[in-house]
Short mmCIF file of C-alpha atoms and ligand atoms in Angstrom, two decimals:
data_model
loop_
_atom_site.label_atom_id
_atom_site.label_comp_id
_atom_site.label_asym_id
_atom_site.label_seq_id
_atom_site.Cartn_x
_atom_site.Cartn_y
_atom_site.Cartn_z
CA MET V 1 20.66 18.49 -57.88
CA SER V 2 24.08 18.55 -56.26
CA ILE V 3 26.27 21.02 -54.42
CA ASN V 4 26.37 24.53 -55.92
CA GLY V 5 23.85 23.60 -58.58
CA TRP V 6 26.13 21.38 -60.62
CA ASN V 7 24.04 18.89 -62.52
CA PHE V 8 26.49 17.03 -64.69
CA GLN V 9 26.15 14.34 -67.31
CA ASN V 10 28.98 12.98 -69.40
CA THR V 11 27.35 11.70 -72.56
CA TYR V 12 30.45 12.48 -74.63
CA LEU V 13 32.16 9.59 -72.85
CA GLY V 14 29.70 7.23 -74.50
CA LEU V 15 31.60 7.77 -77.75
CA PRO V 16 34.32 5.32 -78.79
CA GLU V 17 37.51 5.88 -76.81
CA ILE V 18 39.47 7.27 -79.73
CA PHE V 19 37.54 10.51 -79.27
CA TYR V 20 39.00 11.48 -75.89
CA SER V 21 41.56 10.84 -73.18
CA ASN V 22 40.83 10.92 -69.49
CA GLN V 23 42.69 13.93 -68.21
CA LYS V 24 42.67 15.73 -64.88
CA PRO V 25 43.41 19.44 -64.81
CA ALA V 26 46.87 20.31 -63.47
CA LEU V 27 47.02 21.46 -59.87
CA ALA V 28 47.09 25.25 -59.73
CA PRO V 29 49.43 26.49 -56.97
CA ASP V 30 47.43 29.48 -55.76
CA PRO V 31 44.14 30.13 -57.59
CA LYS V 32 42.49 33.54 -57.43
CA MET V 33 39.21 34.58 -59.01
CA VAL V 34 39.64 37.38 -61.54
CA ILE V 35 36.17 37.60 -63.03
CA PHE V 36 33.01 35.57 -62.66
CA ASN V 37 29.94 35.77 -64.87
CA GLN V 38 27.03 35.82 -62.45
CA GLY V 39 24.33 36.18 -65.08
CA LEU V 40 25.58 33.16 -66.97
CA ALA V 41 25.97 31.17 -63.75
CA LYS V 42 22.31 31.83 -62.94
CA ASP V 43 21.22 30.73 -66.42
CA LEU V 44 23.20 27.53 -65.96
CA GLY V 45 21.44 26.86 -62.67
CA LEU V 46 24.59 27.41 -60.64
CA ASP V 47 24.75 29.01 -57.24
CA ASP V 48 26.48 32.23 -58.29
CA GLY V 49 27.02 33.47 -54.73
CA LEU V 50 28.94 30.41 -53.61
CA LEU V 51 30.85 29.83 -56.80
CA LYS V 52 32.04 33.39 -57.11
CA SER V 53 34.32 32.69 -54.18
CA SER V 54 35.50 29.30 -55.44
CA PRO V 55 38.66 29.89 -57.47
CA GLU V 56 39.80 26.34 -56.66
CA LEU V 57 36.90 25.01 -58.67
CA PHE V 58 37.54 27.11 -61.74
CA ALA V 59 41.24 26.37 -61.64
CA GLY V 60 40.43 22.67 -61.71
CA ASN V 61 41.82 21.89 -58.23
CA ILE V 62 38.39 20.77 -57.05
CA LEU V 63 36.03 19.06 -59.43
CA PRO V 64 32.26 19.50 -59.53
CA THR V 65 30.25 16.45 -58.50
CA ASN V 66 30.05 13.94 -61.34
CA ALA V 67 32.74 15.65 -63.37
CA ARG V 68 34.70 13.11 -65.43
CA PRO V 69 37.37 15.28 -67.01
CA VAL V 70 38.61 14.45 -70.48
CA SER V 71 40.53 16.13 -73.24
CA GLN V 72 38.90 15.76 -76.62
CA ALA V 73 40.62 14.41 -79.69
CA TYR V 74 40.22 16.19 -83.00
CA ALA V 75 42.08 17.07 -86.12
CA GLY V 76 41.79 20.10 -88.34
CA TYR V 77 42.73 21.77 -91.57
CA GLN V 78 44.99 24.54 -90.37
CA PHE V 79 45.56 27.17 -93.06
CA GLY V 80 44.51 24.50 -95.56
CA ARG V 81 46.65 21.65 -94.24
CA PHE V 82 45.52 18.60 -92.31
CA ALA V 83 46.90 18.36 -88.77
CA THR V 84 46.24 16.02 -85.88
CA LEU V 85 45.33 18.11 -82.85
CA GLY V 86 43.05 17.69 -79.82
CA ASP V 87 42.65 19.70 -76.64
CA GLY V 88 46.27 20.57 -75.99
CA ARG V 89 45.43 22.84 -73.09
CA ALA V 90 41.82 22.17 -72.24
CA VAL V 91 39.76 19.76 -70.22
CA LEU V 92 36.07 19.08 -70.60
CA LEU V 93 34.66 18.66 -67.10
CA GLY V 94 31.23 17.51 -68.14
CA GLU V 95 27.89 18.66 -69.45
CA GLN V 96 25.83 20.89 -67.22
CA ILE V 97 22.09 20.32 -67.56
CA THR V 98 20.39 23.64 -66.83
CA PRO V 99 17.11 24.02 -64.93
CA ASN V 100 15.30 24.33 -68.23
CA GLY V 101 16.89 21.20 -69.60
CA GLN V 102 19.59 22.63 -71.87
CA ARG V 103 22.96 20.92 -72.08
CA PHE V 104 26.23 22.86 -72.00
CA ASP V 105 29.83 21.69 -72.02
CA ILE V 106 31.86 23.13 -69.18
CA GLN V 107 35.48 23.31 -70.26
CA LEU V 108 38.59 24.60 -68.54
CA LYS V 109 41.03 26.21 -70.95
CA GLY V 110 44.64 26.64 -69.87
CA SER V 111 44.50 23.77 -67.37
CA GLY V 112 47.77 22.02 -68.17
CA ARG V 113 49.31 19.52 -70.53
CA THR V 114 47.30 16.71 -72.10
CA PRO V 115 48.12 13.83 -74.44
CA TYR V 116 47.37 16.27 -77.31
CA SER V 117 49.72 19.04 -76.18
CA ARG V 118 52.45 18.20 -78.72
CA GLY V 119 55.22 20.69 -77.94
CA GLY V 120 52.96 23.06 -75.99
CA ASP V 121 52.91 23.70 -72.25
CA GLY V 122 49.15 23.33 -71.89
CA LEU V 123 48.92 26.76 -70.30
CA ALA V 124 47.24 30.06 -70.98
CA SER V 125 48.16 33.51 -69.78
CA LEU V 126 45.80 36.04 -68.28
CA SER V 127 45.40 38.57 -71.08
CA PRO V 128 44.26 36.22 -73.87
CA MET V 129 41.79 34.54 -71.51
CA LEU V 130 40.32 37.89 -70.50
CA ARG V 131 40.26 38.86 -74.15
CA GLU V 132 38.20 35.76 -74.97
CA TYR V 133 35.92 36.67 -72.06
CA ILE V 134 35.34 40.20 -73.38
CA ILE V 135 34.83 39.31 -77.03
CA SER V 136 32.66 36.24 -76.46
CA GLU V 137 30.39 38.11 -74.04
CA ALA V 138 30.19 41.03 -76.48
CA MET V 139 29.23 38.64 -79.28
CA TYR V 140 26.54 37.15 -77.07
CA ALA V 141 25.10 40.59 -76.35
CA LEU V 142 25.09 41.32 -80.08
CA GLY V 143 22.93 38.26 -80.63
CA ILE V 144 25.61 36.24 -82.40
CA PRO V 145 25.79 32.51 -81.55
CA THR V 146 28.88 31.97 -79.44
CA THR V 147 30.52 30.01 -76.69
CA ARG V 148 30.35 31.89 -73.39
CA SER V 149 32.79 32.68 -70.62
CA LEU V 150 31.89 31.77 -67.06
CA ALA V 151 35.05 32.64 -65.17
CA VAL V 152 38.72 33.51 -65.39
CA VAL V 153 41.04 32.60 -62.53
CA LEU V 154 44.70 33.17 -62.02
CA THR V 155 46.44 29.88 -61.31
CA GLY V 156 49.25 31.40 -59.28
CA GLY V 157 51.68 29.85 -61.75
CA GLU V 158 53.72 31.44 -64.51
CA VAL V 159 53.57 31.08 -68.26
CA VAL V 160 56.68 31.62 -70.32
CA ARG V 161 56.08 33.35 -73.66
CA GLU V 162 58.06 36.33 -75.04
CA THR V 163 58.41 37.13 -71.36
CA ILE V 164 56.83 35.69 -68.23
CA PHE V 165 53.09 36.11 -67.77
CA PRO V 166 50.68 35.08 -65.03
CA GLY V 167 48.93 31.78 -65.80
CA ALA V 168 45.15 31.73 -66.05
CA VAL V 169 42.27 29.36 -66.70
CA LEU V 170 39.11 30.32 -68.57
CA THR V 171 35.91 28.38 -68.00
CA ARG V 172 34.28 28.09 -71.38
CA VAL V 173 30.64 27.18 -71.83
CA ALA V 174 29.54 25.76 -75.17
CA SER V 175 26.53 23.90 -76.46
CA SER V 176 29.22 21.38 -77.39
CA HIS V 177 32.85 21.31 -78.45
CA ILE V 178 32.24 19.03 -81.43
CA ARG V 179 34.04 20.60 -84.34
CA ILE V 180 34.30 20.00 -88.06
CA GLY V 181 37.77 18.89 -86.99
CA THR V 182 36.25 16.15 -84.81
CA PHE V 183 34.79 14.67 -88.00
CA ASN V 184 38.09 15.17 -89.82
CA TYR V 185 39.69 13.17 -87.02
CA ALA V 186 37.07 10.39 -87.17
CA ALA V 187 37.55 10.08 -90.93
CA ALA V 188 41.34 9.99 -90.66
CA TYR V 189 41.76 7.67 -87.68
CA GLY V 190 38.46 5.97 -86.94
CA SER V 191 36.53 3.11 -88.48
CA THR V 192 33.22 3.66 -90.24
CA ASP V 193 31.59 2.58 -86.98
CA ASP V 194 33.48 5.34 -85.11
CA LEU V 195 32.42 7.91 -87.67
CA THR V 196 28.82 6.72 -87.50
CA ALA V 197 28.90 6.87 -83.70
CA LEU V 198 30.12 10.47 -83.82
CA ALA V 199 27.52 11.49 -86.39
CA ASP V 200 24.71 9.79 -84.46
CA TYR V 201 25.86 11.37 -81.20
CA THR V 202 26.03 14.82 -82.82
CA ILE V 203 22.60 14.39 -84.33
CA ARG V 204 21.14 13.32 -80.99
CA ARG V 205 22.75 16.27 -79.27
CA HIS V 206 22.17 19.06 -81.77
CA PHE V 207 19.59 17.94 -84.31
CA PRO V 208 17.41 15.40 -82.46
CA TRP V 209 14.55 15.86 -84.89
CA LEU V 210 16.66 14.06 -87.51
CA GLU V 211 16.93 10.85 -85.51
CA GLY V 212 15.26 8.02 -87.36
CA VAL V 213 14.69 10.18 -90.44
CA LYS V 214 15.61 8.83 -93.88
CA ASP V 215 18.74 10.55 -95.26
CA LYS V 216 19.54 11.82 -91.77
CA TYR V 217 23.25 12.28 -92.50
CA LEU V 218 22.57 14.39 -95.55
CA LEU V 219 20.07 16.44 -93.55
CA PHE V 220 22.63 16.74 -90.76
CA PHE V 221 25.11 18.18 -93.24
CA ARG V 222 22.45 20.56 -94.51
CA GLU V 223 21.75 21.77 -90.96
CA VAL V 224 25.43 22.34 -90.24
CA ALA V 225 25.77 24.24 -93.52
CA ARG V 226 22.73 26.37 -92.70
CA LEU V 227 24.06 27.23 -89.24
CA GLN V 228 27.44 28.20 -90.68
CA ALA V 229 25.83 30.33 -93.39
CA GLU V 230 23.74 32.13 -90.79
CA LEU V 231 26.66 32.58 -88.43
CA ILE V 232 29.12 33.91 -90.98
CA ALA V 233 26.48 36.27 -92.39
CA LYS V 234 26.14 37.68 -88.86
CA TRP V 235 29.92 38.08 -88.58
CA GLN V 236 30.03 39.96 -91.86
CA LEU V 237 27.16 42.22 -90.88
CA VAL V 238 28.81 43.28 -87.65
CA GLY V 239 32.38 43.39 -88.99
CA PHE V 240 33.75 40.53 -86.92
CA ILE V 241 36.89 38.79 -88.11
CA HIS V 242 37.46 35.39 -86.54
CA GLY V 243 41.09 35.23 -87.53
CA VAL V 244 41.73 31.46 -87.58
CA MET V 245 38.92 29.69 -89.36
CA ASN V 246 40.64 26.32 -89.30
CA THR V 247 38.19 23.40 -89.27
CA ASP V 248 39.15 22.66 -85.66
CA ASN V 249 37.90 26.12 -84.74
CA GLU V 250 34.49 25.66 -86.31
CA ALA V 251 31.83 24.23 -84.04
CA ILE V 252 29.13 21.98 -85.48
CA SER V 253 26.63 23.79 -83.25
CA GLY V 254 27.05 26.99 -85.28
CA GLU V 255 28.51 28.88 -82.31
CA THR V 256 31.53 31.10 -82.74
CA ILE V 257 34.35 29.27 -80.99
CA ASP V 258 38.00 29.81 -80.12
CA TYR V 259 38.62 33.48 -79.74
CA GLY V 260 42.26 33.73 -80.59
CA PRO V 261 43.44 36.40 -82.97
CA CYS V 262 39.98 37.75 -83.66
CA ALA V 263 38.87 41.37 -83.69
CA PHE V 264 36.21 43.74 -84.95
CA MET V 265 37.05 45.78 -87.99
CA ASP V 266 36.86 49.52 -87.46
CA THR V 267 37.83 51.20 -90.75
CA TYR V 268 36.00 49.34 -93.49
CA ASP V 269 38.48 47.38 -95.54
CA PRO V 270 37.46 43.97 -96.91
CA ASN V 271 41.08 42.81 -96.84
CA THR V 272 41.45 43.31 -93.10
CA VAL V 273 43.39 40.59 -91.30
CA PHE V 274 44.30 40.82 -87.62
CA SER V 275 46.06 37.54 -87.03
CA SER V 276 49.80 37.82 -86.82
CA ILE V 277 50.18 34.37 -88.38
CA ASP V 278 47.84 34.94 -91.33
CA THR V 279 50.42 36.38 -93.65
CA SER V 280 48.58 35.42 -96.85
CA GLY V 281 45.26 36.90 -95.77
CA ARG V 282 43.52 33.54 -96.01
CA TYR V 283 41.18 34.46 -93.17
CA SER V 284 40.59 38.10 -94.07
CA TYR V 285 37.14 39.67 -93.63
CA LYS V 286 36.16 39.23 -97.25
CA ASN V 287 37.32 35.60 -97.37
CA GLN V 288 35.26 34.40 -94.41
CA PRO V 289 32.17 33.27 -96.36
CA GLY V 290 34.30 31.37 -98.88
CA ILE V 291 36.31 29.73 -96.11
CA GLY V 292 33.01 28.68 -94.55
CA ALA V 293 32.23 26.83 -97.80
CA TRP V 294 35.74 25.37 -97.99
CA ASN V 295 35.45 24.06 -94.43
CA LEU V 296 32.08 22.51 -95.20
CA ALA V 297 33.68 20.70 -98.11
CA ARG V 298 36.20 19.24 -95.62
CA LEU V 299 33.28 18.14 -93.42
CA ALA V 300 31.57 16.58 -96.45
CA GLU V 301 34.73 14.67 -97.36
CA SER V 302 34.88 13.30 -93.85
CA ILE V 303 31.31 12.00 -93.89
CA LEU V 304 31.13 10.87 -97.53
CA PRO V 305 30.66 7.19 -96.59
CA LEU V 306 27.59 8.19 -94.58
CA LEU V 307 26.07 10.22 -97.39
CA HIS V 308 25.97 7.51 -100.05
CA LYS V 309 27.65 4.15 -100.67
CA ASN V 310 28.65 5.37 -104.11
CA GLN V 311 31.34 7.98 -103.57
CA GLU V 312 30.59 9.97 -106.71
CA GLU V 313 26.95 10.20 -105.75
CA ALA V 314 27.98 11.32 -102.28
CA ILE V 315 30.18 14.07 -103.71
CA LEU V 316 27.38 15.35 -105.93
CA MET V 317 25.03 15.42 -102.96
CA ALA V 318 27.53 17.39 -100.90
CA GLU V 319 28.17 19.84 -103.73
CA ASP V 320 24.47 20.58 -103.96
CA GLU V 321 24.37 21.31 -100.26
CA ILE V 322 27.30 23.69 -100.52
CA LYS V 323 25.37 25.59 -103.20
CA VAL V 324 22.54 25.83 -100.69
CA TYR V 325 25.06 27.18 -98.16
CA TRP V 326 25.85 30.01 -100.54
CA ASP V 327 22.16 30.71 -101.18
CA ILE V 328 21.47 30.90 -97.45
CA PHE V 329 24.54 33.00 -96.80
CA ASN V 330 23.68 35.46 -99.59
CA GLU V 331 20.06 35.70 -98.52
CA ASN V 332 20.96 36.25 -94.86
CA TRP V 333 23.61 38.78 -95.72
CA LEU V 334 21.37 40.79 -98.03
CA GLN V 335 18.42 40.64 -95.69
CA GLY V 336 20.67 41.67 -92.81
CA MET V 337 22.02 44.59 -94.83
CA ARG V 338 18.50 45.70 -95.73
CA THR V 339 17.69 45.71 -92.04
CA LYS V 340 20.84 47.68 -91.26
CA LEU V 341 19.68 50.26 -93.82
CA GLY V 342 16.17 50.44 -92.37
CA VAL V 343 14.58 48.73 -95.35
CA THR V 344 11.73 46.27 -94.84
CA ASN V 345 10.76 45.25 -98.38
CA LYS V 346 12.80 43.84 -101.24
CA GLU V 347 13.90 45.46 -104.46
CA GLU V 348 16.08 44.06 -107.19
CA ASP V 349 18.72 46.80 -106.84
CA ASP V 350 19.21 46.45 -103.09
CA THR V 351 22.48 44.57 -103.55
CA SER V 352 23.96 47.46 -105.54
CA LEU V 353 22.71 49.95 -102.99
CA VAL V 354 24.60 48.06 -100.27
CA LYS V 355 27.72 47.54 -102.39
CA GLU V 356 27.85 51.23 -103.30
CA LEU V 357 27.71 52.17 -99.63
CA LEU V 358 30.50 49.71 -98.83
CA ASP V 359 32.58 51.11 -101.71
CA LEU V 360 32.05 54.59 -100.35
CA MET V 361 33.17 53.43 -96.90
CA GLU V 362 36.24 51.78 -98.34
CA HIS V 363 37.14 54.79 -100.47
CA HIS V 364 36.79 57.28 -97.62
CA LYS V 365 38.21 54.87 -95.02
CA LEU V 366 35.12 55.15 -92.85
CA ASP V 367 34.43 53.37 -89.62
CA TYR V 368 32.17 50.40 -90.39
CA THR V 369 30.14 50.41 -87.16
CA ASN V 370 29.76 54.16 -86.72
CA THR V 371 28.86 54.77 -90.37
CA PHE V 372 25.92 52.39 -90.25
CA ARG V 373 24.83 53.73 -86.89
CA ALA V 374 24.98 57.32 -88.13
CA LEU V 375 22.47 56.50 -90.86
CA SER V 376 19.80 56.52 -88.16
CA SER V 377 19.87 60.32 -88.36
CA VAL V 378 18.58 60.07 -91.99
CA ASN V 379 19.62 63.58 -92.76
CA LEU V 380 20.28 65.18 -96.14
CA GLU V 381 21.01 68.66 -94.74
CA ASN V 382 23.67 67.37 -92.42
CA PRO V 383 24.74 64.19 -94.22
CA PRO V 384 26.44 61.52 -92.14
CA LEU V 385 28.58 60.51 -95.13
CA PRO V 386 31.32 62.29 -97.08
CA GLY V 387 31.15 62.52 -100.86
CA ASP V 388 28.68 64.13 -103.23
CA GLY V 389 25.57 62.87 -101.45
CA GLN V 390 24.47 60.72 -104.41
CA TRP V 391 24.27 57.56 -102.37
CA LEU V 392 22.28 59.25 -99.61
CA LYS V 393 19.77 60.55 -102.14
CA GLN V 394 19.34 57.08 -103.61
CA TRP V 395 18.95 55.57 -100.19
CA ILE V 396 16.42 58.14 -98.96
CA ALA V 397 14.44 57.57 -102.14
CA ARG V 398 14.60 53.85 -101.40
CA LEU V 399 13.27 54.49 -97.87
CA GLY V 400 10.33 56.25 -99.51
CA ARG V 401 9.42 53.10 -101.44
CA GLN V 402 8.47 50.98 -98.46
CA PRO V 403 5.55 50.75 -96.08
CA ILE V 404 7.22 52.23 -92.95
CA SER V 405 7.88 55.87 -92.13
CA ILE V 406 11.31 57.49 -92.04
CA ASN V 407 11.08 57.65 -88.24
CA GLU V 408 10.32 53.97 -88.04
CA ALA V 409 13.21 53.24 -90.39
CA SER V 410 15.46 55.29 -88.16
CA GLU V 411 14.41 53.30 -85.08
CA MET V 412 15.01 50.10 -87.02
CA ILE V 413 18.52 51.23 -87.91
CA LYS V 414 19.26 51.93 -84.25
CA ALA V 415 17.94 48.52 -83.26
CA HIS V 416 20.10 46.67 -85.79
CA ASN V 417 23.33 48.60 -85.93
CA PRO V 418 25.27 48.43 -82.68
CA ALA V 419 26.53 51.65 -81.18
CA LEU V 420 29.11 49.60 -79.33
CA ILE V 421 31.47 46.87 -80.40
CA PRO V 422 34.55 45.74 -78.49
CA ARG V 423 36.90 48.17 -80.17
CA ASN V 424 40.48 47.06 -80.23
CA TYR V 425 41.76 50.17 -78.50
CA PHE V 426 39.38 49.85 -75.54
CA VAL V 427 39.87 46.10 -75.26
CA GLU V 428 43.64 46.53 -75.10
CA GLU V 429 43.30 49.34 -72.57
CA ALA V 430 41.11 47.16 -70.33
CA LEU V 431 43.57 44.26 -70.63
CA THR V 432 46.55 46.44 -69.79
CA VAL V 433 44.89 47.76 -66.65
CA ALA V 434 43.66 44.25 -65.73
CA SER V 435 47.17 42.88 -66.01
CA LYS V 436 48.13 45.31 -63.24
CA GLY V 437 45.44 43.84 -61.03
CA ASP V 438 42.70 46.45 -61.55
CA MET V 439 39.56 44.95 -63.08
CA GLY V 440 37.57 48.20 -62.93
CA VAL V 441 38.10 49.26 -66.55
CA MET V 442 37.30 45.83 -67.93
CA LYS V 443 34.15 45.54 -65.86
CA ASP V 444 33.01 48.95 -67.02
CA LEU V 445 33.67 47.98 -70.64
CA LEU V 446 31.77 44.71 -70.17
CA ARG V 447 28.82 46.57 -68.70
CA ALA V 448 28.70 48.87 -71.73
CA LEU V 449 29.11 46.00 -74.19
CA SER V 450 26.23 44.13 -72.61
CA GLU V 451 23.88 46.70 -74.15
CA PRO V 452 25.44 47.31 -77.54
CA PHE V 453 22.42 48.92 -79.14
CA GLU V 454 22.09 51.63 -76.48
CA GLU V 455 23.31 55.09 -77.41
CA SER V 456 26.65 55.69 -75.74
CA ASP V 457 29.40 58.27 -75.86
CA LYS V 458 31.93 56.09 -74.15
CA TYR V 459 33.70 53.39 -76.15
CA THR V 460 32.32 54.53 -79.51
CA SER V 461 35.12 56.89 -80.44
CA VAL V 462 37.50 55.83 -83.15
CA GLN V 463 41.17 56.09 -82.34
CA GLU V 464 42.37 57.19 -85.77
CA GLY V 465 44.77 54.76 -87.31
CA TRP V 466 45.05 52.81 -84.09
CA SER V 467 44.04 49.50 -85.61
CA CYS V 468 46.27 49.83 -88.68
CA GLY V 469 48.72 47.07 -88.25
CA TYR V 470 46.91 45.92 -85.11
CA LYS V 471 47.78 42.29 -84.62
CA THR V 472 46.42 39.75 -82.23
CA PHE V 473 48.09 36.52 -81.34
CA CYS V 474 46.78 33.05 -80.80
CA GLY V 475 47.99 30.29 -78.56
CA THR V 476 49.48 32.68 -76.03
P1 LIG W 1 44.20 27.20 -81.42
O1 LIG W 1 45.07 27.91 -82.37
O2 LIG W 1 44.04 27.87 -80.08
O3 LIG W 1 42.89 26.80 -82.00
O4 LIG W 1 44.97 25.84 -81.07
C1 LIG W 1 45.38 24.93 -82.03
C2 LIG W 1 45.87 23.69 -81.35
O5 LIG W 1 47.00 23.98 -80.55
C3 LIG W 1 44.87 23.02 -80.44
O6 LIG W 1 45.07 21.64 -80.55
C4 LIG W 1 45.26 23.54 -79.09
O7 LIG W 1 44.85 22.69 -78.04
C5 LIG W 1 46.77 23.58 -79.21
N1 LIG W 1 47.40 24.55 -78.29
C6 LIG W 1 47.30 25.90 -78.31
N2 LIG W 1 48.03 26.44 -77.33
C7 LIG W 1 48.59 25.42 -76.64
C8 LIG W 1 49.47 25.34 -75.51
N3 LIG W 1 49.91 26.41 -74.87
N4 LIG W 1 49.83 24.10 -75.10
C9 LIG W 1 49.41 23.00 -75.74
N5 LIG W 1 48.61 23.01 -76.80
C10 LIG W 1 48.20 24.20 -77.26
MG1 LIG W 2 41.33 25.88 -81.50
#
């Protein structure tokens, strides 16, 4: 154990050199701590008291013991097109081994130019880093696999965008930063040995039970597909829109990664898109599951030589696995929806019951989160839904055809439908105040979001029409 609880390893550096470049973070002129995640620090085995007052560390001016900073190489299909990328503004410091033996990448985002920066400045400004902090921590509290945010510091430098913003660095914690795009990169630029090394490393790190197993690469693909199916089903159930589901923004671990132009949908509309650059709606809410399958196909293409020496055989194998992806997604989605409706057993018509509710929400432009939550009142006299009440009658009849009581169903609905999500209006308000140097509003919002299933009056109100045309931006 070393100073402050850092307990680093750097196993990623055991990969062939094409997968990274040694890269020190840029020197930040005058670092200041903006927010520090004490709970996460404790879980990581870090000395939260000491580190809280160490902006130099989280700006990258001082490195933790045994840190060997690198930027990772990767490629990615961006809006359908292959691009060579890599960490253009991030540095992986190392892998923290926690007291209970878990391994987490510690990455600084916004820490200066790297060999992969292309035309970019390698920098990040305060608001988008705080935004990632809020949304990732909210996702974590909702029980959705995600990277975490340990700290945001101001660098003391400036970032030039539409105007000048304060520069910031986010410390991101992830079970790894290996992406589908890392495999796309290996396939495009590496030898078969490089690709095999990456696959073996990923298996050792994320799916160690597959080591030494026959057909391990096929089983690896199956595991990745399962994790994506489960993750995207969770996104759909909670109304989360990632915004840029390029293969470089899809982690093999099944964690949500890269919070750029993402947001939670308020009014239910399956065509919702928040990203300012997604003009065709490729990454809209309703397209997310299909994009998950498309991205898996890009992963399969990259590892075809590992699946079977006969390419056609390999393709058939991958296609079968993508069918399994859809089965798992559909099953998780439907089961999740049943749970949201307080239903514990299965009936053939459950899919239509869910679809009819969603149609009703779309037609009446209802708030996705609040509508589900309101069902916990299970009330025909004072119905929580507009319309002729037909759907409610059907649903209450459905609740009668299962082994739990209406009260129990109501409790179940409360436990599975969040009262709180990071609503765009409140997130923006917190960011605006934070940009003036007052972190009070953001901290209050974070406190509320850490218990999303608790009844709350604050932060649940819908600002009518506020999110229409709401756009978030990436890369800023
Ligand atoms: P993203 O859209 O954040 O997933 O980023 C896509 C690619 O652009 C990645 O390779 C990033 O590292 C890179 N990138 C984003 N912003 C910057 C920046 N300000 N400077 C350099 N590279 C960047
Ligand atoms: Mg990215």
